[in-house]
């Protein structure tokens, strides 16, 4: 009889990473495939570009500086639209005007965890949708607080803390820890803190990996070197 213990999945991601949005949707579908398996999902911070100023940067200028040509940007967006459609995402890149610094978003996600992983998960999903499908500036405090309310957070503390540097260093330290562990790209799915799955893997790949770890945990074999 397999254990009914939770399997812990820590997702290292950034809310302005389109592949992380695909990964979030694929993880949702993977959990459906797993049926009654108990899986606890926590969202961990990463910043694709921590040098972006607090007010963000013009999106077009930022992308041209980063990728070098409009043709390259358009090709990347077209590929992401196709992949996103398969995951149920309607990427609206043309609606995005600002590339934000995501430190405040990660602080808010951190605070959401104190109200439960369900609340944190809803907040992450809402931030992805706001940015990639609605073109909202998720670096702006009003946008962040509205998203928090929609996710079911009690925003009274966040309203006080967001204008301050509260937990900024803790978020940066968590990002540095992930990098020290070898996380150099996102999304990264950490299963039970032992096994890493890199990239926006398809739902069946995520479901199979979680099921494998769940079975190994039930048998007390998590440290088996033959585990993938």
mmCIF file of C-alpha atoms in Angstrom:
data_model
loop_
_atom_site.group_PDB
_atom_site.id
_atom_site.type_symbol
_atom_site.label_atom_id
_atom_site.label_comp_id
_atom_site.label_asym_id
_atom_site.label_seq_id
_atom_site.Cartn_x
_atom_site.Cartn_y
_atom_site.Cartn_z
ATOM 1 C CA UNK A 1 0.000 0.000 0.000
ATOM 2 C CA UNK A 2 1.541 3.315 -1.050
ATOM 3 C CA UNK A 3 1.934 6.148 1.433
ATOM 4 C CA UNK A 4 -0.541 9.017 1.303
ATOM 5 C CA UNK A 5 2.174 11.509 2.194
ATOM 6 C CA UNK A 6 2.339 14.689 0.163
ATOM 7 C CA UNK A 7 4.914 15.009 -2.573
ATOM 8 C CA UNK A 8 6.523 18.430 -2.454
ATOM 9 C CA UNK A 9 7.068 20.261 -5.723
ATOM 10 C CA UNK A 10 8.973 23.543 -5.605
ATOM 11 C CA UNK A 11 8.721 25.516 -8.845
ATOM 12 C CA UNK A 12 11.507 28.023 -9.452
ATOM 13 C CA UNK A 13 10.135 30.585 -11.896
ATOM 14 C CA UNK A 14 9.786 34.206 -12.914
ATOM 15 C CA UNK A 15 6.392 35.700 -13.707
ATOM 16 C CA UNK A 16 7.714 37.436 -16.845
ATOM 17 C CA UNK A 17 9.055 34.171 -18.274
ATOM 18 C CA UNK A 18 6.709 32.835 -20.984
ATOM 19 C CA UNK A 19 8.120 29.330 -20.627
ATOM 20 C CA UNK A 20 7.303 29.474 -16.911
ATOM 21 C CA UNK A 21 3.676 30.258 -17.792
ATOM 22 C CA UNK A 22 3.608 27.231 -20.092
ATOM 23 C CA UNK A 23 5.199 25.207 -17.283
ATOM 24 C CA UNK A 24 2.563 26.381 -14.806
ATOM 25 C CA UNK A 25 -0.255 25.309 -17.110
ATOM 26 C CA UNK A 26 1.428 21.984 -17.852
ATOM 27 C CA UNK A 27 1.883 21.326 -14.141
ATOM 28 C CA UNK A 28 -1.837 21.940 -13.593
ATOM 29 C CA UNK A 29 -2.632 19.365 -16.256
ATOM 30 C CA UNK A 30 -0.083 16.950 -14.783
ATOM 31 C CA UNK A 31 -1.798 17.157 -11.385
ATOM 32 C CA UNK A 32 -5.127 16.314 -13.022
ATOM 33 C CA UNK A 33 -3.500 13.246 -14.595
ATOM 34 C CA UNK A 34 -2.298 12.178 -11.144
ATOM 35 C CA UNK A 35 -5.849 12.062 -9.817
ATOM 36 C CA UNK A 36 -5.932 11.712 -6.051
ATOM 37 C CA UNK A 37 -2.188 11.972 -5.451
ATOM 38 C CA UNK A 38 -1.376 14.531 -2.778
ATOM 39 C CA UNK A 39 1.010 17.100 -4.234
ATOM 40 C CA UNK A 40 2.047 20.287 -2.435
ATOM 41 C CA UNK A 41 3.207 22.981 -4.883
ATOM 42 C CA UNK A 42 5.242 25.984 -3.759
ATOM 43 C CA UNK A 43 6.501 28.795 -5.992
ATOM 44 C CA UNK A 44 10.091 29.981 -5.600
ATOM 45 C CA UNK A 45 11.601 33.196 -6.987
ATOM 46 C CA UNK A 46 13.929 33.755 -9.906
ATOM 47 C CA UNK A 47 14.676 36.910 -11.874
ATOM 48 C CA UNK A 48 15.530 36.671 -15.546
ATOM 49 C CA UNK A 49 16.902 40.209 -15.370
ATOM 50 C CA UNK A 50 17.356 41.788 -11.933
ATOM 51 C CA UNK A 51 18.988 44.866 -13.538
ATOM 52 C CA UNK A 52 15.661 46.210 -14.805
ATOM 53 C CA UNK A 53 14.888 49.428 -12.862
ATOM 54 C CA UNK A 54 11.967 49.482 -10.385
ATOM 55 C CA UNK A 55 9.753 51.348 -12.860
ATOM 56 C CA UNK A 56 10.433 48.811 -15.598
ATOM 57 C CA UNK A 57 11.624 49.359 -19.181
ATOM 58 C CA UNK A 58 9.840 50.001 -22.447
ATOM 59 C CA UNK A 59 9.043 46.518 -23.774
ATOM 60 C CA UNK A 60 10.017 47.077 -27.420
ATOM 61 C CA UNK A 61 13.308 48.735 -26.527
ATOM 62 C CA UNK A 62 14.120 46.016 -24.026
ATOM 63 C CA UNK A 63 13.456 43.169 -26.469
ATOM 64 C CA UNK A 64 15.421 44.819 -29.282
ATOM 65 C CA UNK A 65 18.378 45.344 -26.947
ATOM 66 C CA UNK A 66 18.168 41.724 -25.825
ATOM 67 C CA UNK A 67 17.462 39.890 -29.095
ATOM 68 C CA UNK A 68 18.853 42.262 -31.694
ATOM 69 C CA UNK A 69 16.167 42.302 -34.382
ATOM 70 C CA UNK A 70 12.426 42.520 -34.867
ATOM 71 C CA UNK A 71 12.527 39.394 -37.059
ATOM 72 C CA UNK A 72 14.058 37.332 -34.267
ATOM 73 C CA UNK A 73 11.512 38.656 -31.755
ATOM 74 C CA UNK A 74 8.582 37.923 -34.081
ATOM 75 C CA UNK A 75 9.811 34.372 -34.721
ATOM 76 C CA UNK A 76 10.162 33.741 -30.981
ATOM 77 C CA UNK A 77 6.683 35.113 -30.297
ATOM 78 C CA UNK A 78 5.126 33.027 -33.059
ATOM 79 C CA UNK A 79 6.665 29.849 -31.680
ATOM 80 C CA UNK A 80 5.454 30.714 -28.182
ATOM 81 C CA UNK A 81 1.938 31.429 -29.439
ATOM 82 C CA UNK A 82 1.756 27.941 -30.957
ATOM 83 C CA UNK A 83 3.114 26.256 -27.831
ATOM 84 C CA UNK A 84 0.948 28.435 -25.589
ATOM 85 C CA UNK A 85 -2.210 27.595 -27.521
ATOM 86 C CA UNK A 86 -1.600 23.902 -26.840
ATOM 87 C CA UNK A 87 -1.415 24.727 -23.120
ATOM 88 C CA UNK A 88 -4.532 26.918 -23.179
ATOM 89 C CA UNK A 89 -2.659 30.229 -23.155
ATOM 90 C CA UNK A 90 -3.559 33.121 -25.457
ATOM 91 C CA UNK A 91 -0.276 35.020 -25.489
ATOM 92 C CA UNK A 92 -0.900 38.695 -26.336
ATOM 93 C CA UNK A 93 2.668 39.952 -26.665
ATOM 94 C CA UNK A 94 1.505 43.005 -28.605
ATOM 95 C CA UNK A 95 -0.406 44.196 -25.505
ATOM 96 C CA UNK A 96 2.696 44.296 -23.285
ATOM 97 C CA UNK A 97 4.121 47.805 -22.975
ATOM 98 C CA UNK A 98 6.413 47.482 -19.953
ATOM 99 C CA UNK A 99 8.985 44.857 -18.999
ATOM 100 C CA UNK A 100 8.882 45.121 -15.192
ATOM 101 C CA UNK A 101 11.334 44.341 -12.464
ATOM 102 C CA UNK A 102 9.721 41.351 -10.733
ATOM 103 C CA UNK A 103 11.200 41.711 -7.248
ATOM 104 C CA UNK A 104 7.970 43.136 -5.793
ATOM 105 C CA UNK A 105 5.915 40.398 -7.465
ATOM 106 C CA UNK A 106 8.145 37.777 -5.853
ATOM 107 C CA UNK A 107 7.830 39.462 -2.459
ATOM 108 C CA UNK A 108 4.043 39.287 -2.810
ATOM 109 C CA UNK A 109 4.182 35.632 -3.872
ATOM 110 C CA UNK A 110 6.330 34.934 -0.817
ATOM 111 C CA UNK A 111 3.741 36.550 1.470
ATOM 112 C CA UNK A 112 0.932 34.649 -0.233
ATOM 113 C CA UNK A 113 2.549 31.372 0.843
ATOM 114 C CA UNK A 114 1.733 32.264 4.460
ATOM 115 C CA UNK A 115 -1.958 32.044 3.526
ATOM 116 C CA UNK A 116 -1.617 28.632 1.928
ATOM 117 C CA UNK A 117 -0.261 27.059 -1.231
ATOM 118 C CA UNK A 118 -3.679 27.351 -2.897
ATOM 119 C CA UNK A 119 -3.658 31.126 -2.440
ATOM 120 C CA UNK A 120 -0.056 31.328 -3.619
ATOM 121 C CA UNK A 121 -0.850 29.219 -6.671
ATOM 122 C CA UNK A 122 -3.842 31.363 -7.588
ATOM 123 C CA UNK A 123 -1.732 34.502 -7.276
ATOM 124 C CA UNK A 124 1.011 33.132 -9.521
ATOM 125 C CA UNK A 125 -1.558 32.072 -12.128
ATOM 126 C CA UNK A 126 -3.206 35.487 -12.031
ATOM 127 C CA UNK A 127 0.101 37.333 -12.431
ATOM 128 C CA UNK A 128 1.019 35.217 -15.450
ATOM 129 C CA UNK A 129 -2.329 35.918 -17.058
ATOM 130 C CA UNK A 130 -2.237 39.629 -16.271
ATOM 131 C CA UNK A 131 1.144 40.027 -17.905
ATOM 132 C CA UNK A 132 1.012 37.689 -20.873
ATOM 133 C CA UNK A 133 -2.670 37.794 -21.813
ATOM 134 C CA UNK A 134 -3.772 41.247 -20.608
ATOM 135 C CA UNK A 135 -0.566 43.258 -20.960
ATOM 136 C CA UNK A 136 -0.714 44.590 -17.396
ATOM 137 C CA UNK A 137 2.286 46.111 -15.633
ATOM 138 C CA UNK A 138 2.893 43.566 -12.875
ATOM 139 C CA UNK A 139 5.631 45.726 -11.429
ATOM 140 C CA UNK A 140 3.060 48.333 -10.359
ATOM 141 C CA UNK A 141 1.798 48.131 -6.777
ATOM 142 C CA UNK A 142 -1.919 48.666 -7.614
ATOM 143 C CA UNK A 143 -1.793 45.805 -10.142
ATOM 144 C CA UNK A 144 -0.061 43.530 -7.664
ATOM 145 C CA UNK A 145 -2.513 44.293 -4.867
ATOM 146 C CA UNK A 146 -5.525 43.784 -7.147
ATOM 147 C CA UNK A 147 -4.092 40.392 -8.159
ATOM 148 C CA UNK A 148 -3.583 39.504 -4.505
ATOM 149 C CA UNK A 149 -7.199 40.297 -3.676
ATOM 150 C CA UNK A 150 -8.432 38.242 -6.617
ATOM 151 C CA UNK A 151 -6.303 35.336 -5.381
ATOM 152 C CA UNK A 152 -7.972 35.510 -1.976
ATOM 153 C CA UNK A 153 -5.168 37.173 -0.021
ATOM 154 C CA UNK A 154 -5.749 39.412 2.949
ATOM 155 C CA UNK A 155 -3.894 42.402 1.516
ATOM 156 C CA UNK A 156 -3.805 44.577 4.633
ATOM 157 C CA UNK A 157 -0.203 43.606 5.454
ATOM 158 C CA UNK A 158 0.920 43.681 1.826
ATOM 159 C CA UNK A 159 -0.425 47.222 1.385
ATOM 160 C CA UNK A 160 1.807 48.330 4.268
ATOM 161 C CA UNK A 161 4.866 46.263 3.342
ATOM 162 C CA UNK A 162 4.976 46.670 -0.439
ATOM 163 C CA UNK A 163 6.252 50.293 -0.382
ATOM 164 C CA UNK A 164 9.059 49.189 1.984
ATOM 165 C CA UNK A 165 12.047 46.892 1.293
ATOM 166 C CA UNK A 166 10.546 44.166 3.496
ATOM 167 C CA UNK A 167 11.745 40.693 2.458
ATOM 168 C CA UNK A 168 13.601 41.994 -0.592
ATOM 169 C CA UNK A 169 16.897 40.601 0.664
ATOM 170 C CA UNK A 170 15.252 37.302 1.575
ATOM 171 C CA UNK A 171 13.944 36.949 -1.982
ATOM 172 C CA UNK A 172 17.367 37.779 -3.426
ATOM 173 C CA UNK A 173 18.984 35.243 -1.111
ATOM 174 C CA UNK A 174 16.515 32.575 -2.217
ATOM 175 C CA UNK A 175 17.328 33.316 -5.868
ATOM 176 C CA UNK A 176 21.052 33.108 -5.115
ATOM 177 C CA UNK A 177 20.520 29.778 -3.347
ATOM 178 C CA UNK A 178 18.724 28.378 -6.383
ATOM 179 C CA UNK A 179 21.567 29.521 -8.629
ATOM 180 C CA UNK A 180 24.101 27.964 -6.258
ATOM 181 C CA UNK A 181 22.153 24.695 -6.550
ATOM 182 C CA UNK A 182 22.639 24.840 -10.318
ATOM 183 C CA UNK A 183 19.389 26.460 -11.422
ATOM 184 C CA UNK A 184 20.467 28.614 -14.363
ATOM 185 C CA UNK A 185 17.178 28.670 -16.265
ATOM 186 C CA UNK A 186 13.481 28.487 -15.504
ATOM 187 C CA UNK A 187 11.078 26.908 -14.995
ATOM 188 C CA UNK A 188 12.746 24.346 -12.785
ATOM 189 C CA UNK A 189 10.628 21.782 -10.921
ATOM 190 C CA UNK A 190 12.245 20.425 -7.755
ATOM 191 C CA UNK A 191 10.647 17.214 -6.493
ATOM 192 C CA UNK A 192 11.092 16.544 -2.765
ATOM 193 C CA UNK A 193 14.131 18.836 -2.871
ATOM 194 C CA UNK A 194 16.120 16.066 -4.571
ATOM 195 C CA UNK A 195 15.213 15.759 -8.241
ATOM 196 C CA UNK A 196 15.157 18.605 -10.730
ATOM 197 C CA UNK A 197 13.165 18.761 -13.959
ATOM 198 C CA UNK A 198 14.265 21.631 -16.152
ATOM 199 C CA UNK A 199 12.129 23.468 -18.672
ATOM 200 C CA UNK A 200 8.450 23.609 -19.629
ATOM 201 C CA UNK A 201 8.027 19.854 -19.837
ATOM 202 C CA UNK A 202 4.788 18.347 -21.177
ATOM 203 C CA UNK A 203 2.131 17.303 -18.622
ATOM 204 C CA UNK A 204 2.759 13.585 -19.065
ATOM 205 C CA UNK A 205 6.486 14.013 -18.347
ATOM 206 C CA UNK A 206 5.773 15.970 -15.169
ATOM 207 C CA UNK A 207 3.075 13.517 -14.054
ATOM 208 C CA UNK A 208 5.348 10.517 -14.618
ATOM 209 C CA UNK A 209 8.212 12.104 -12.684
ATOM 210 C CA UNK A 210 5.977 13.019 -9.741
ATOM 211 C CA UNK A 211 4.450 9.533 -9.707
ATOM 212 C CA UNK A 212 7.914 7.956 -9.751
ATOM 213 C CA UNK A 213 9.068 10.049 -6.800
ATOM 214 C CA UNK A 214 5.822 9.343 -4.948
ATOM 215 C CA UNK A 215 6.330 5.595 -5.348
ATOM 216 C CA UNK A 216 9.963 5.840 -4.277
ATOM 217 C CA UNK A 217 8.989 7.858 -1.201
ATOM 218 C CA UNK A 218 6.371 5.274 -0.254
ATOM 219 C CA UNK A 219 9.047 2.553 -0.448
ATOM 220 C CA UNK A 220 11.655 4.608 1.401
ATOM 221 C CA UNK A 221 13.907 4.656 -1.664
ATOM 222 C CA UNK A 222 14.272 8.344 -2.415
ATOM 223 C CA UNK A 223 18.033 8.162 -2.311
ATOM 224 C CA UNK A 224 18.185 5.347 -4.881
ATOM 225 C CA UNK A 225 20.886 6.384 -7.392
ATOM 226 C CA UNK A 226 18.845 4.739 -10.166
ATOM 227 C CA UNK A 227 16.065 7.350 -9.782
ATOM 228 C CA UNK A 228 15.936 9.682 -12.814
#
